[in-house]
Each structure stands twice: as structure tokens, then as C-alpha cells.
PDB file of C-alpha atoms in Angstrom:
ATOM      1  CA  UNK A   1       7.000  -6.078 -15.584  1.00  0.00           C
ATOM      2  CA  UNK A   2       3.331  -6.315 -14.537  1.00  0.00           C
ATOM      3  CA  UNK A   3       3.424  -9.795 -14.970  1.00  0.00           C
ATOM      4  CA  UNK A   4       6.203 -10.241 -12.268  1.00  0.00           C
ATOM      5  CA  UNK A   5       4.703  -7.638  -9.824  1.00  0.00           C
ATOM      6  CA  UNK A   6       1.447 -10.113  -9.851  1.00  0.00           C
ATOM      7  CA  UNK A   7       3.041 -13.222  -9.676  1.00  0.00           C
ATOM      8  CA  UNK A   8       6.571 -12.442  -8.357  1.00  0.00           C
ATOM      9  CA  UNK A   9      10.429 -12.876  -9.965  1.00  0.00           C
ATOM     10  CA  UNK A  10      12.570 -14.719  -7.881  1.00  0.00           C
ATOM     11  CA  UNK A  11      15.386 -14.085 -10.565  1.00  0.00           C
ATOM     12  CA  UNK A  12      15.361 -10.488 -10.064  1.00  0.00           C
ATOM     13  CA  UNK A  13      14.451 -10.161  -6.933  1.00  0.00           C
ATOM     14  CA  UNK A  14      10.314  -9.041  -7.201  1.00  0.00           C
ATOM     15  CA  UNK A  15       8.054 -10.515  -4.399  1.00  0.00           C
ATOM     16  CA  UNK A  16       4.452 -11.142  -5.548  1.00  0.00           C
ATOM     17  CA  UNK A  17       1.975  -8.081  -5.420  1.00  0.00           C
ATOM     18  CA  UNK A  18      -0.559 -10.445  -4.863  1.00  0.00           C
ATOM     19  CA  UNK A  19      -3.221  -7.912  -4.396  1.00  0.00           C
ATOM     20  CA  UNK A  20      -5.268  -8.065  -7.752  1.00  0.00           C
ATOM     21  CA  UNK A  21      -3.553  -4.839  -9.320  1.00  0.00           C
ATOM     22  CA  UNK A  22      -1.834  -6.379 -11.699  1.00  0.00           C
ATOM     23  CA  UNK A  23      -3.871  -9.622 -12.129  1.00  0.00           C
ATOM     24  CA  UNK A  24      -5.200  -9.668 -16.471  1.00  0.00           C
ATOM     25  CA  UNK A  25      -8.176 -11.814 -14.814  1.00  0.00           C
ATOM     26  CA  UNK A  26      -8.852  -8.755 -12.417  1.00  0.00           C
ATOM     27  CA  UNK A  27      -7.968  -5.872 -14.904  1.00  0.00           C
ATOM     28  CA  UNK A  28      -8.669  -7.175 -18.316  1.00  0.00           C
ATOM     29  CA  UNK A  29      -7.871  -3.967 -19.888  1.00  0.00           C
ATOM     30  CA  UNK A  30      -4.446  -4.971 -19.363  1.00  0.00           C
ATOM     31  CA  UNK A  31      -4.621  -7.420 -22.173  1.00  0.00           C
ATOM     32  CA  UNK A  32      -6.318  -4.738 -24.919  1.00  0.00           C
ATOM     33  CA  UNK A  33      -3.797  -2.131 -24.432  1.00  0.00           C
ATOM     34  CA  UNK A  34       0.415  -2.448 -24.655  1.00  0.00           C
ATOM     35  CA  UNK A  35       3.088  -0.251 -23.052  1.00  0.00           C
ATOM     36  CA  UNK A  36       5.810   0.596 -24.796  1.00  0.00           C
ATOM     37  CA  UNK A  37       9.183   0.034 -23.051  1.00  0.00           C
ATOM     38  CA  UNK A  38       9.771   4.022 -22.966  1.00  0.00           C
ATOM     39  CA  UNK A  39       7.020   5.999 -21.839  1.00  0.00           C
ATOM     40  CA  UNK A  40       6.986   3.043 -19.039  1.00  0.00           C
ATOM     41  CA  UNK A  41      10.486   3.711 -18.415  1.00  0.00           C
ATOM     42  CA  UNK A  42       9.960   7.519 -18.408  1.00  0.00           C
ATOM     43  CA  UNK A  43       7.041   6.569 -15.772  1.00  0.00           C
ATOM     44  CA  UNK A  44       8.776   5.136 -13.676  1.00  0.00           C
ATOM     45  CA  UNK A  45      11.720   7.461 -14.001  1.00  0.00           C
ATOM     46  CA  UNK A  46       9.535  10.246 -12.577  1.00  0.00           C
ATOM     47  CA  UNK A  47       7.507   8.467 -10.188  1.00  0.00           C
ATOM     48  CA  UNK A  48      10.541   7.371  -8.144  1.00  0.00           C
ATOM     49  CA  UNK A  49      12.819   9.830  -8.388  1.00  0.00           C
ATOM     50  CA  UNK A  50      13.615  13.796  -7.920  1.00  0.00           C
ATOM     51  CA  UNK A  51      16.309  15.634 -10.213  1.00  0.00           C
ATOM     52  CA  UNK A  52      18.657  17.984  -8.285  1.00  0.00           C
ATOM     53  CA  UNK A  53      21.975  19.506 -10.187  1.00  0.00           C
ATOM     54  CA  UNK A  54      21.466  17.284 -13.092  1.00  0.00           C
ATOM     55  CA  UNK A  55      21.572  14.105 -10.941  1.00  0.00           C
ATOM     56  CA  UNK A  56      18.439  11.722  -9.849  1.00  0.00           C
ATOM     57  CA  UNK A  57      17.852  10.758  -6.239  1.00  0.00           C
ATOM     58  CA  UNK A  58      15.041   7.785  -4.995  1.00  0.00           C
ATOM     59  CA  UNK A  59      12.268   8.931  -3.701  1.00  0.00           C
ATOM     60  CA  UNK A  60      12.320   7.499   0.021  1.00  0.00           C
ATOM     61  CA  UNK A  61       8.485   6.291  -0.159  1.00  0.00           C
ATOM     62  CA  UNK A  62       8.950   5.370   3.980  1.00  0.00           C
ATOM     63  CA  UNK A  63       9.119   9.224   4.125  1.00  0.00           C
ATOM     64  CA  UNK A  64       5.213   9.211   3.361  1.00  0.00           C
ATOM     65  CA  UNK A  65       2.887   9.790   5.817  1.00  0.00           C
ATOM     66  CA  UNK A  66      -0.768   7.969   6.009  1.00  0.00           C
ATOM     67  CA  UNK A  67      -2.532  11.054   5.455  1.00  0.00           C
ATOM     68  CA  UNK A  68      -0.529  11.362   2.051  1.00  0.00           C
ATOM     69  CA  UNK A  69      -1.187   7.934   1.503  1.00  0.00           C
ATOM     70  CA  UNK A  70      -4.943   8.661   2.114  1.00  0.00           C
ATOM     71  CA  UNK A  71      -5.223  11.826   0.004  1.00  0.00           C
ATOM     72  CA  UNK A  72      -3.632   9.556  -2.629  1.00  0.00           C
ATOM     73  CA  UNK A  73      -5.929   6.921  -2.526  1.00  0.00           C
ATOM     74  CA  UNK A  74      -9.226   9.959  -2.339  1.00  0.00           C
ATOM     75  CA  UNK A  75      -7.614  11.379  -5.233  1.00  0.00           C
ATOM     76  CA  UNK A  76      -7.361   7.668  -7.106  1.00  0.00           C
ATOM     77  CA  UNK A  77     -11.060   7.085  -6.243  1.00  0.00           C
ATOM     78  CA  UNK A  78     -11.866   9.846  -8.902  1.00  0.00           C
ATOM     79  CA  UNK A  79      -9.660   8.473 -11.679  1.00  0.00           C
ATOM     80  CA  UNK A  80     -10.475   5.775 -14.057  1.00  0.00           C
ATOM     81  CA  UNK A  81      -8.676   4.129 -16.954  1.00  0.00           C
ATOM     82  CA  UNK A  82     -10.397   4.565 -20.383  1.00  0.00           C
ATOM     83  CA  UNK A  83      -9.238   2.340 -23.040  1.00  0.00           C
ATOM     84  CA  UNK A  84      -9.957   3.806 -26.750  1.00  0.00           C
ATOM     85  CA  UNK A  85      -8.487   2.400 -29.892  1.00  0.00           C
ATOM     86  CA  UNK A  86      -5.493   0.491 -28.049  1.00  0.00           C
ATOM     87  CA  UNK A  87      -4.679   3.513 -26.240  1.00  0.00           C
ATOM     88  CA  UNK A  88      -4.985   3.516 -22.383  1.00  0.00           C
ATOM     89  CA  UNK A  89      -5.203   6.802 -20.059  1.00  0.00           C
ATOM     90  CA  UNK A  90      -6.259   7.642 -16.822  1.00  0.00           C
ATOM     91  CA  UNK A  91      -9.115   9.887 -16.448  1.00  0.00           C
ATOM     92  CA  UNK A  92      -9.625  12.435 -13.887  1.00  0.00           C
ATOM     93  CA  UNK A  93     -13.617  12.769 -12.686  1.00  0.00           C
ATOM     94  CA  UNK A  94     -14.742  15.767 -12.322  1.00  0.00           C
ATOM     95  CA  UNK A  95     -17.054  16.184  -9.271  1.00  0.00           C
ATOM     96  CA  UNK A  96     -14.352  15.746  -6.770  1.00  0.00           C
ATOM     97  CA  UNK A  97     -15.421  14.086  -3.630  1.00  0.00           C
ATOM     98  CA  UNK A  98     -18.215  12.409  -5.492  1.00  0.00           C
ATOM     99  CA  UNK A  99     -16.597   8.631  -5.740  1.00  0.00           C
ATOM    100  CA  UNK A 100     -15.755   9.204  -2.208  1.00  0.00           C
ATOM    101  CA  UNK A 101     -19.610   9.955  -0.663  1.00  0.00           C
ATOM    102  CA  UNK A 102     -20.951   6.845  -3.372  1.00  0.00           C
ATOM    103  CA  UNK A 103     -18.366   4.690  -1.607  1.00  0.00           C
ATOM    104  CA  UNK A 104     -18.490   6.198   1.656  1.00  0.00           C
ATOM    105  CA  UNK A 105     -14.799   6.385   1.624  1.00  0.00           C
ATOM    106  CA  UNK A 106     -13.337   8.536   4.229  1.00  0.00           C
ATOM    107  CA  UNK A 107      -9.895   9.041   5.908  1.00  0.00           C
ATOM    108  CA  UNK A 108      -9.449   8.319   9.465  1.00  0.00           C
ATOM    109  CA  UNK A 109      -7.708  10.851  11.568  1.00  0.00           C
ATOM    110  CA  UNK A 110      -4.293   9.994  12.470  1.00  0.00           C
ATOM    111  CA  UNK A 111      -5.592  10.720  16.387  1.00  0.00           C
ATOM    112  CA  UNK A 112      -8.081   8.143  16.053  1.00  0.00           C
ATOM    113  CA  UNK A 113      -5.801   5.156  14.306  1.00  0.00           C
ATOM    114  CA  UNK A 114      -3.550   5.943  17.623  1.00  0.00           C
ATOM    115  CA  UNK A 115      -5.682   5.617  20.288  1.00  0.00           C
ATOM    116  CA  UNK A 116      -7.327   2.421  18.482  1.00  0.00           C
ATOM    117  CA  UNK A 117      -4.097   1.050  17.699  1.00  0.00           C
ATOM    118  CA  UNK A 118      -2.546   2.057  21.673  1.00  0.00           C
ATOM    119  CA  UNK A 119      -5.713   1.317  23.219  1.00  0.00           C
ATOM    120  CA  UNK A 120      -6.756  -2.466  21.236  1.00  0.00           C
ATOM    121  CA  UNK A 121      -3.714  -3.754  19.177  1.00  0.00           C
ATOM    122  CA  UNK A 122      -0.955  -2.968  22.159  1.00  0.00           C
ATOM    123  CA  UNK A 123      -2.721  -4.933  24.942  1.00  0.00           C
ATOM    124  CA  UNK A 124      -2.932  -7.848  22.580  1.00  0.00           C
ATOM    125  CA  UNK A 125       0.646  -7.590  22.066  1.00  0.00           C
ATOM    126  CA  UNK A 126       2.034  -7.078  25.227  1.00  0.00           C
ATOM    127  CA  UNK A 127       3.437 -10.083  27.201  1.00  0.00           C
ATOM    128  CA  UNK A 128       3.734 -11.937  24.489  1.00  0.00           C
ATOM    129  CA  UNK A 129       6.357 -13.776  22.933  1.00  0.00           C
ATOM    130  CA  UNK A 130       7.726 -13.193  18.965  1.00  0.00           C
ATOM    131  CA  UNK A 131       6.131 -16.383  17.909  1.00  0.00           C
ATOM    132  CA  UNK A 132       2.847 -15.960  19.820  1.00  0.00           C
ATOM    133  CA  UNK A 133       2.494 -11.984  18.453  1.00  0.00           C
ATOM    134  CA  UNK A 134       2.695 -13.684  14.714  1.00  0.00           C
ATOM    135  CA  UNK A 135      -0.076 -16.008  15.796  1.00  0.00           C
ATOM    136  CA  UNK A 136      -2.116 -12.769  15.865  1.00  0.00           C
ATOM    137  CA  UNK A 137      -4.987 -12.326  13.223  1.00  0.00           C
ATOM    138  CA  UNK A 138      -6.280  -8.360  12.737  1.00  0.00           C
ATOM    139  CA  UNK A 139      -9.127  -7.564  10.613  1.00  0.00           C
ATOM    140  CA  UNK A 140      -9.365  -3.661   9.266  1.00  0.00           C
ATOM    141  CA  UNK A 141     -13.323  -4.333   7.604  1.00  0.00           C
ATOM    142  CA  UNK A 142     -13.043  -1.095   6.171  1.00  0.00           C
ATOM    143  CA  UNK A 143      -9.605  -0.373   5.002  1.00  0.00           C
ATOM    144  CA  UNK A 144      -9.419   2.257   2.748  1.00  0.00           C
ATOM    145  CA  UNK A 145      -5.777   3.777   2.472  1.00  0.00           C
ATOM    146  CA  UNK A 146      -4.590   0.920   4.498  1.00  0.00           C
ATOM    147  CA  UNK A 147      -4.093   3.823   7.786  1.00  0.00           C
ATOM    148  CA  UNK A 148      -4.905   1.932  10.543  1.00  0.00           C
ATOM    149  CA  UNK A 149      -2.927  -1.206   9.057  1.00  0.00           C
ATOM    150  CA  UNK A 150       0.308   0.582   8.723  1.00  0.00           C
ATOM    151  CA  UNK A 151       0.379   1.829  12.359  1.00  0.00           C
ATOM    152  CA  UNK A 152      -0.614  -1.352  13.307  1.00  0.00           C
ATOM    153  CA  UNK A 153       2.141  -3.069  11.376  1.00  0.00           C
ATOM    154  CA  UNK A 154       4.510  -0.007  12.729  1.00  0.00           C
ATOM    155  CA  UNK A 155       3.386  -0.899  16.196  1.00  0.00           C
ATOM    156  CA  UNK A 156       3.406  -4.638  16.152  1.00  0.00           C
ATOM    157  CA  UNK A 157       6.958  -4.982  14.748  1.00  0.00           C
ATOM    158  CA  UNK A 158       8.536  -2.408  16.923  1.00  0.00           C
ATOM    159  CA  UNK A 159       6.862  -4.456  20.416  1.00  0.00           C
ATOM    160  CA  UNK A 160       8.138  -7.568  18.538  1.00  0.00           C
ATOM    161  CA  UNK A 161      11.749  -6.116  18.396  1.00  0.00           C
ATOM    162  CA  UNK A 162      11.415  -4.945  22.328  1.00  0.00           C
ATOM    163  CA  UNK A 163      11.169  -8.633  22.972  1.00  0.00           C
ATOM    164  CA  UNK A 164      14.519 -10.227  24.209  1.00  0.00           C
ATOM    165  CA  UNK A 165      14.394 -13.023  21.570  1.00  0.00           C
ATOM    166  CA  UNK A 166      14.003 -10.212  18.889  1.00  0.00           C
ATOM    167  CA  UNK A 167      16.186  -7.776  19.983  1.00  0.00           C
ATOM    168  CA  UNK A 168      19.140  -9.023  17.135  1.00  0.00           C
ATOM    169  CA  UNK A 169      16.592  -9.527  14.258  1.00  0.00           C
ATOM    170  CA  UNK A 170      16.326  -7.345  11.187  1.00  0.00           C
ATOM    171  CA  UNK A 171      13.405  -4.154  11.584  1.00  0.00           C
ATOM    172  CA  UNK A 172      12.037  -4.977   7.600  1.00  0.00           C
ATOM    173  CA  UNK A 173      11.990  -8.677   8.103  1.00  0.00           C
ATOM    174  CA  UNK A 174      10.132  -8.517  11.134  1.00  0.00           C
ATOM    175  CA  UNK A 175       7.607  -5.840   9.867  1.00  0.00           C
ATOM    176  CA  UNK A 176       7.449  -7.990   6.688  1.00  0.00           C
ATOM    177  CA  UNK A 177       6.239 -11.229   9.151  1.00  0.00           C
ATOM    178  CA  UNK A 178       3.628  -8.842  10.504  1.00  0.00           C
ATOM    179  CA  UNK A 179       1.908  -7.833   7.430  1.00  0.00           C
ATOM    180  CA  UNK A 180       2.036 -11.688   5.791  1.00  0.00           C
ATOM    181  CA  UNK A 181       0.600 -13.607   8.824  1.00  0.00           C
ATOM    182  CA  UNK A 182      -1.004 -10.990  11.138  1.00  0.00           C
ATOM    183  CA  UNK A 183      -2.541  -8.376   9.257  1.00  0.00           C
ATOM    184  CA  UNK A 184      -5.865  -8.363   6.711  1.00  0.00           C
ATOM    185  CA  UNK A 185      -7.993  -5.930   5.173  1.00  0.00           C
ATOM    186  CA  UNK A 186     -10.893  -6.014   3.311  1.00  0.00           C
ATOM    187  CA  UNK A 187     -13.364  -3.009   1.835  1.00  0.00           C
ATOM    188  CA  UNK A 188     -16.451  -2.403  -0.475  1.00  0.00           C
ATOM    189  CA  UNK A 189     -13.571  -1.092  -2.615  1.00  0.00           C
ATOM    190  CA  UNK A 190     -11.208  -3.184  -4.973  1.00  0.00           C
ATOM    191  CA  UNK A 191      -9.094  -0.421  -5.478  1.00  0.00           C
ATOM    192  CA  UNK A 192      -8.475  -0.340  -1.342  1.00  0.00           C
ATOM    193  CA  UNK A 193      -7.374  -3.498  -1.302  1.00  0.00           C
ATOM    194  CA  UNK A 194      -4.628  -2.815  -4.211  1.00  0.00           C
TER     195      UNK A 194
END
């Protein structure tokens, strides 16, 4: 499974991660330690979906807001993975809010990402055609949760879609265009990038 998030499976259907989080050359740990087709199941069970009445729903992940994303990513900052004996598990730091000051790793209010992205990514976009929009190149240097990347991808795609050459095309594909060729991101922090 980790093999085909890195590196993609066009047989089932899984685009390449391609960020480094499941790269063995990145993460070596991921060669010492094994997981067992059940607990990985059980995982991912839980992590994307809710029981109600005996029944399991998917989570809606589109549903999450940045600031959740960012608390995630804080919260992931103070976590490690400690490898003992073959065994692998994720330790929680104490000394919350520690990994965050060392890194300088701070959340950008969602006011701030708006105004940016109204004020500097809109006026690059408007009056522009489809193909001239994906031409576009935007750098976040510092970018953390991904925040300002996601409104900019939100806000990109939707001016994209206003255009009359758009109008018929498919919301995901486009938004998918805008992240591959127009959007990049780099930080101090490998884990931001992931």
C-alpha cells in the first residue's frame, strides 16, 4: 500500500503521493519495521470512517477546514515515530508547542490567507484565459499546513470555471490542473511538505 501511494497504481486507481511520505529513501524506518495486514486495515477503518446504527459512513475529508488542517499538522509537529525491536509507534512529545517555537511553525489566520489570496492571487487571475491561468507559477516559501495553498487552489479553479471556455469542465479536474502546474510549496519542515 505505501509503496503505491509513493509511486502510484494505475491498476487500482492510486495517483502518486509524490511528496516524500512514503518514499523508503526518505523514511528508512519504513524498511526496519512491517505492518501487518490487520491493524493497517483496522487503521484505516477508523481513520476514514464514523459508525452510526451499526453501519460505517466515509468521512467527507472536503468537510475539513484549514484551521483543522493546521491544528493537525501543530499537533503532528510534536509526534515522532520510534522504532524499537521491529515495533513502530508514534510518540507524543510532551512540551506542547515546543516543536512549533524550534521550527517557528505557526498557523496563519484564515483573515489573512483571504485578503492575500483576494488581494495578490485574484488580480493575477483575472482576465485571463484557462490556458494562460495554468501558465501561472505560485510559491508559498513557508507552507506549513498548506493554508494559503488550498485557498489559493479553491480560488484559482473556481475563476478558471467562471471563464466561458471552462464553464462545461469538471470542478476536481480543474482544481487538480491547479495544484500540478500552478501551485508549489516549500518549508524548513519535511513534514510540511508531506
Amino acid at each position: 500500500l505505501f509503496t503505491a501511494l509513493d509511486q502510484g497504481d494505475q491498476a487500482v486507481g492510486i495517483y502518486a503521493y509524490d511528496g516524500g511520505l512514503f518514499d523508503r529513501a526518505v523514511r528508512p524506518f519504513m524498511d526496519e519495521v512491517a505492518v501487518p495486514d490487520q491493524p493497517l486495515a483496522k487503521a484505516l477503518l477508523q481513520l476514514f470512517t464514523l459508525e452510526r446504527d451499526g453501519r460505517y459512513e466515509l468521512v467527507d475529508f472536503r468537510d475539513l477546514a484549514p484551521r483543522q488542517l493546521g491544528s493537525i499538522y501543530e499537533d503532528l509537529l510534536e509526534t515522532r515515530v520510534a522504532v524499537e525491536r521491529g515495533r513502530a509507534q508514534l510518540e507524543y512529545r510532551p512540551g506542547r508547542g515546543s516543536a512549533r517555537r524550534r521550527t517557528g511553525s505557526y498557523f496563519t489566520p484564515d483573515v489573512v490567507v483571504e485578503d492575500i489570496v483576494r488581494e495578490v492571487v485574484a488580480p493575477l487571475v483575472r482576465g485571463r484565459s484557462p490556458a494562460e491561468v495554468l501558465n501561472l507559477k505560485i510559491l508559498d516559501m513557508a507552507v506549513g499546513s498548506g493554508h494559503f495553498l488550498v485557498a489559493a487552489a479553491d480560488l484559482i479553479a473556481s475563476m478558471i470555471l467562471e471563464h466561458p471556455d471552462a464553464r462545461n469542465e469538471d470542478p476536481q479536474s480543474i482544481k487538480r490542473l491547479v495544484v500540478e502546474r500552478c501551485l508549489y510549496g516549500v518549508d524548513i519542515n519535511p513534514l510540511a511538505i508531506d
